[in-house]
Short mmCIF file of C-alpha atoms in Angstrom, two decimals:
data_model
loop_
_atom_site.label_atom_id
_atom_site.label_comp_id
_atom_site.label_asym_id
_atom_site.label_seq_id
_atom_site.Cartn_x
_atom_site.Cartn_y
_atom_site.Cartn_z
CA MET A 1 -24.43 54.64 37.77
CA HIS A 2 -26.04 52.82 34.84
CA ILE A 3 -24.64 53.46 31.44
CA SER A 4 -26.94 52.65 28.56
CA PRO A 5 -25.55 51.00 25.32
CA ALA A 6 -24.80 53.29 22.51
CA VAL A 7 -27.65 53.87 20.15
CA THR A 8 -28.23 55.02 16.69
CA GLY A 9 -31.70 56.49 16.69
CA ASP A 10 -33.81 54.13 18.59
CA ARG A 11 -31.65 50.99 17.95
CA PRO A 12 -28.64 49.66 19.90
CA LEU A 13 -25.49 49.20 17.92
CA PRO A 14 -24.85 45.55 17.11
CA ALA A 15 -22.28 43.65 19.06
CA PRO A 16 -19.11 43.12 17.10
CA ALA A 17 -18.61 39.75 15.68
CA PRO A 18 -16.23 37.37 17.38
CA PRO A 19 -13.00 36.80 15.65
CA PRO A 20 -12.96 33.67 13.47
CA ALA A 21 -11.54 30.41 15.20
CA THR A 22 -8.13 29.62 13.99
CA PRO A 23 -6.83 25.98 14.19
CA SER A 24 -3.92 25.38 16.57
CA ALA A 25 -0.44 25.19 15.02
CA ALA A 26 -0.17 21.38 15.76
CA ARG A 27 -3.46 20.61 13.95
CA ALA A 28 -2.62 22.84 10.93
CA ALA A 29 0.83 21.31 10.74
CA PHE A 30 -0.79 17.75 10.90
CA ARG A 31 -2.83 18.68 7.81
CA ASP A 32 0.13 20.35 6.07
CA SER A 33 2.44 17.27 6.65
CA ALA A 34 -0.07 14.48 6.14
CA GLY A 35 0.67 13.97 2.32
CA ALA A 36 4.37 13.86 2.73
CA GLY A 37 4.19 11.91 5.94
CA LEU A 38 2.21 9.17 4.27
CA GLY A 39 4.80 9.08 1.56
CA PHE A 40 7.44 8.41 4.29
CA ILE A 41 5.60 5.29 5.56
CA PRO A 42 6.45 2.84 2.78
CA ILE A 43 10.07 3.95 2.37
CA GLY A 44 10.51 3.95 6.24
CA LEU A 45 9.18 0.36 6.37
CA ALA A 46 11.57 -0.68 3.56
CA PHE A 47 14.41 1.00 5.33
CA GLY A 48 13.69 -0.76 8.65
CA ALA A 49 13.22 -4.14 6.98
CA LEU A 50 16.35 -3.76 5.05
CA ALA A 51 18.30 -2.91 8.27
CA THR A 52 17.26 -6.09 9.94
CA GLN A 53 17.76 -8.14 6.82
CA SER A 54 21.36 -6.74 6.69
CA GLY A 55 22.03 -8.29 10.10
CA LEU A 56 21.45 -5.12 12.34
CA ASP A 57 19.27 -5.02 15.32
CA TRP A 58 15.76 -3.65 15.12
CA TRP A 59 16.64 -0.65 17.44
CA TRP A 60 19.43 0.45 15.05
CA ALA A 61 16.89 1.43 12.38
CA GLY A 62 15.01 3.64 15.01
CA LEU A 63 18.11 5.18 16.33
CA SER A 64 19.50 5.93 12.81
CA ALA A 65 16.09 7.45 11.72
CA ALA A 66 15.97 9.61 14.96
CA VAL A 67 19.54 10.68 15.08
CA ALA A 68 20.74 10.83 11.49
CA PHE A 69 17.39 11.68 9.75
CA GLY A 70 19.11 11.62 6.41
CA GLY A 71 16.70 9.78 4.24
CA SER A 72 18.74 8.57 1.28
CA PHE A 73 21.87 8.62 3.28
CA GLU A 74 20.43 6.19 5.88
CA PHE A 75 20.16 3.52 3.12
CA LEU A 76 23.72 4.08 2.17
CA LEU A 77 24.66 4.07 5.79
CA ILE A 78 23.44 0.53 6.16
CA GLY A 79 25.99 -0.68 3.69
CA LEU A 80 28.68 1.42 5.24
CA VAL A 81 27.98 0.10 8.72
CA THR A 82 27.73 -3.55 7.67
CA ALA A 83 31.11 -3.20 5.72
CA THR A 84 32.74 -1.60 8.77
CA ALA A 85 33.67 1.48 6.70
CA PRO A 86 36.06 4.03 8.33
CA LEU A 87 34.35 6.93 10.18
CA ALA A 88 36.01 9.44 7.75
CA ALA A 89 34.50 7.66 4.71
CA ILE A 90 31.01 7.81 6.42
CA ALA A 91 31.36 11.39 7.23
CA LEU A 92 32.46 12.17 3.60
CA SER A 93 29.49 10.20 2.17
CA ALA A 94 27.06 12.13 4.48
CA PHE A 95 28.42 15.37 3.37
CA MET A 96 28.21 14.53 -0.32
CA VAL A 97 24.70 13.11 -0.17
CA ASN A 98 23.34 15.95 1.91
CA VAL A 99 25.36 18.92 0.53
CA ARG A 100 22.08 20.11 -1.14
CA HIS A 101 21.07 21.37 2.26
CA VAL A 102 23.58 24.20 1.87
CA PHE A 103 21.42 25.53 -0.97
CA TYR A 104 18.21 24.94 1.11
CA SER A 105 19.49 27.20 3.79
CA LEU A 106 19.41 30.16 1.44
CA SER A 107 15.63 30.28 1.29
CA PHE A 108 14.50 28.19 4.32
CA PRO A 109 12.48 30.59 6.62
CA LEU A 110 14.87 30.08 9.69
CA HIS A 111 14.44 33.72 10.52
CA ARG A 112 10.78 32.93 11.30
CA VAL A 113 11.64 30.35 13.88
CA SER A 114 11.86 31.54 17.40
CA GLY A 115 14.34 30.78 20.01
CA ARG A 116 17.82 29.22 19.83
CA LEU A 117 16.59 25.73 20.59
CA GLY A 118 13.80 26.02 17.85
CA LYS A 119 16.50 27.30 15.24
CA THR A 120 18.82 24.36 16.24
CA TYR A 121 16.09 21.77 15.77
CA ALA A 122 14.71 23.41 12.65
CA THR A 123 18.32 23.18 11.11
CA PHE A 124 18.74 19.56 12.29
CA ALA A 125 15.38 18.35 10.98
CA LEU A 126 15.54 20.10 7.50
CA CYS A 127 14.76 17.47 4.86
CA ASP A 128 13.54 17.79 1.28
CA GLU A 129 9.85 17.51 2.26
CA ALA A 130 10.04 20.00 5.02
CA TYR A 131 11.84 22.49 2.73
CA ALA A 132 9.21 22.03 0.03
CA LEU A 133 6.33 22.59 2.51
CA THR A 134 7.86 25.63 4.31
CA THR A 135 9.13 27.60 1.43
CA GLY A 136 5.95 27.49 -0.70
CA LYS A 137 3.75 30.49 -1.34
CA ALA A 138 1.08 29.23 1.10
CA ALA A 139 3.64 29.02 3.89
CA ARG A 140 4.82 32.54 3.94
CA SER A 141 2.37 33.42 6.83
CA TRP A 142 3.27 30.36 8.94
CA SER A 143 4.16 30.95 12.52
CA SER A 144 7.22 29.49 14.27
CA PRO A 145 5.36 26.78 16.12
CA ARG A 146 3.72 25.68 12.86
CA ILE A 147 6.97 25.35 10.98
CA LEU A 148 8.55 23.35 13.80
CA TRP A 149 5.43 21.16 14.22
CA VAL A 150 5.63 20.27 10.50
CA GLN A 151 9.32 19.26 10.90
CA LEU A 152 8.59 17.26 14.05
CA LEU A 153 5.71 15.37 12.53
CA LEU A 154 7.89 14.36 9.46
CA HIS A 155 10.51 13.37 11.73
CA LEU A 156 8.11 11.12 13.74
CA TYR A 157 6.65 9.75 10.52
CA TRP A 158 10.12 8.60 9.46
CA ALA A 159 11.30 7.26 12.73
CA GLY A 160 8.13 5.45 13.52
CA SER A 161 7.78 3.70 10.22
CA ALA A 162 11.48 2.69 10.40
CA VAL A 163 10.94 1.05 13.76
CA ALA A 164 7.81 -0.63 12.45
CA GLY A 165 9.63 -1.84 9.45
CA ALA A 166 12.44 -3.20 11.47
CA LEU A 167 10.07 -5.12 13.70
CA LEU A 168 8.27 -6.63 10.81
CA GLY A 169 11.47 -7.21 8.87
CA SER A 170 12.16 -10.30 10.94
CA LEU A 171 8.98 -11.79 9.31
CA ILE A 172 10.37 -11.49 5.84
CA PRO A 173 11.98 -14.69 4.32
CA ASP A 174 15.77 -14.42 3.62
CA GLY A 175 15.18 -15.18 -0.11
CA VAL A 176 13.33 -11.86 -0.67
CA THR A 177 15.50 -9.34 -2.63
CA GLY A 178 15.14 -5.80 -3.92
CA LEU A 179 14.46 -3.97 -0.67
CA ASP A 180 17.63 -1.89 -1.21
CA PHE A 181 16.16 -0.65 -4.47
CA ALA A 182 13.11 0.91 -2.67
CA LEU A 183 14.56 4.41 -2.42
CA THR A 184 15.88 4.43 -6.05
CA ALA A 185 12.47 3.38 -7.16
CA MET A 186 10.84 6.19 -5.23
CA PHE A 187 13.18 8.84 -6.59
CA THR A 188 12.59 7.49 -10.12
CA VAL A 189 8.82 7.91 -9.73
CA LEU A 190 9.24 11.40 -8.21
CA ALA A 191 11.42 12.38 -11.05
CA LEU A 192 8.94 11.14 -13.70
CA ASP A 193 6.11 13.03 -11.90
CA ALA A 194 8.22 16.17 -11.82
CA VAL A 195 8.91 15.96 -15.53
CA ARG A 196 5.26 15.46 -16.37
CA ASP A 197 4.36 18.45 -14.24
CA LEU A 198 7.00 20.76 -15.86
CA ARG A 199 5.72 23.95 -17.43
CA GLY A 200 8.14 25.44 -19.94
CA ASP A 201 11.29 24.19 -18.02
CA LEU A 202 12.35 21.22 -20.11
CA PRO A 203 16.11 22.13 -20.01
CA THR A 204 16.25 21.13 -16.33
CA PRO A 205 16.25 17.40 -16.90
CA ALA A 206 18.30 17.87 -19.96
CA LEU A 207 20.94 19.65 -17.86
CA ALA A 208 20.81 16.78 -15.37
CA LEU A 209 21.35 14.24 -18.01
CA LEU A 210 24.14 16.18 -19.70
CA SER A 211 25.88 16.76 -16.29
CA ALA A 212 25.74 12.97 -15.55
CA LEU A 213 27.08 12.13 -18.99
CA ALA A 214 29.96 14.70 -18.71
CA ALA A 215 30.81 13.41 -15.25
CA ARG A 216 30.78 9.82 -16.57
CA LEU A 217 33.26 10.69 -19.31
CA LEU A 218 35.52 13.14 -17.38
CA PHE A 219 35.41 11.87 -13.73
CA PRO A 220 34.38 8.30 -13.89
CA ASP A 221 35.83 7.64 -10.53
CA GLN A 222 33.98 10.47 -8.82
CA LEU A 223 30.82 10.29 -10.79
CA LEU A 224 28.32 11.38 -8.09
CA PRO A 225 30.07 14.53 -6.72
CA ALA A 226 31.17 15.43 -10.20
CA ALA A 227 27.65 15.18 -11.58
CA PHE A 228 26.28 17.27 -8.66
CA ALA A 229 28.91 20.01 -9.05
CA LEU A 230 28.29 20.23 -12.89
CA PHE A 231 24.58 20.32 -12.48
CA THR A 232 24.83 23.02 -9.83
CA ALA A 233 27.03 25.17 -12.06
CA ALA A 234 24.73 24.56 -14.96
CA LEU A 235 21.72 25.75 -13.04
CA LEU A 236 23.55 28.87 -11.71
CA ALA A 237 24.68 29.75 -15.25
CA ARG A 238 21.07 29.36 -16.56
CA HIS A 239 19.75 31.48 -13.59
CA LEU A 240 22.29 34.30 -14.33
CA ALA A 241 21.52 34.11 -18.05
CA THR A 242 17.72 34.23 -17.50
CA GLY A 243 18.21 37.27 -15.12
CA ARG A 244 20.28 39.20 -17.74
CA ARG A 245 17.62 38.58 -20.38
CA ALA A 246 14.83 39.75 -18.05
CA THR A 247 16.79 42.87 -17.21
CA ARG A 248 17.41 43.69 -20.83
CA ALA A 249 13.76 43.07 -21.64
#
């Protein structure tokens, strides 16, 4: 039995338009992570070169980048390893440098990551750049594969550039100095860019400076952890004060 297409008057109804093509999660994640990944390359090269210049084998840089994936802590780890620091001191240093991840977990979209394995890797591979990319307004609709691909690509950018830097580091003359300052220089530039981009939030760098000065005066032997603690307390106090003013208004 032949069924004729539905008609309106003498004209057949138009066929429905096909759904728009959507890029794969991997392709979309590559575009999302490209900017941050390119920023990883010079720092990873410097890290790998510093590792070999410090007397470590080239594979140590790749192993550290893949397993520790701690960014700034990995630069500190080079000095701790070459100085044969106790394991307890290394663990405490890792905790103090990466304690900010405790606050990241409050808003990182782990609930949108599927599967126990996926959640485990997302927790392990959480870094500053991954947090910034996945918690933005544009990322609220990202799927679980897209979030994981972003983190994996950032991980590969860092590990790959660290290995390349370690292999090329053997070509750097022994007299070259300053590679250990690469990460400090990067964070200085990022801080200056952040201050220039501030919109009505000038107290934040002021709070950071005051926290550092107070820690220097009150706790000179524990400057870094004291400054972090004071700065965190100041941010929480400002947040509570701002919320109360908004409620009253």
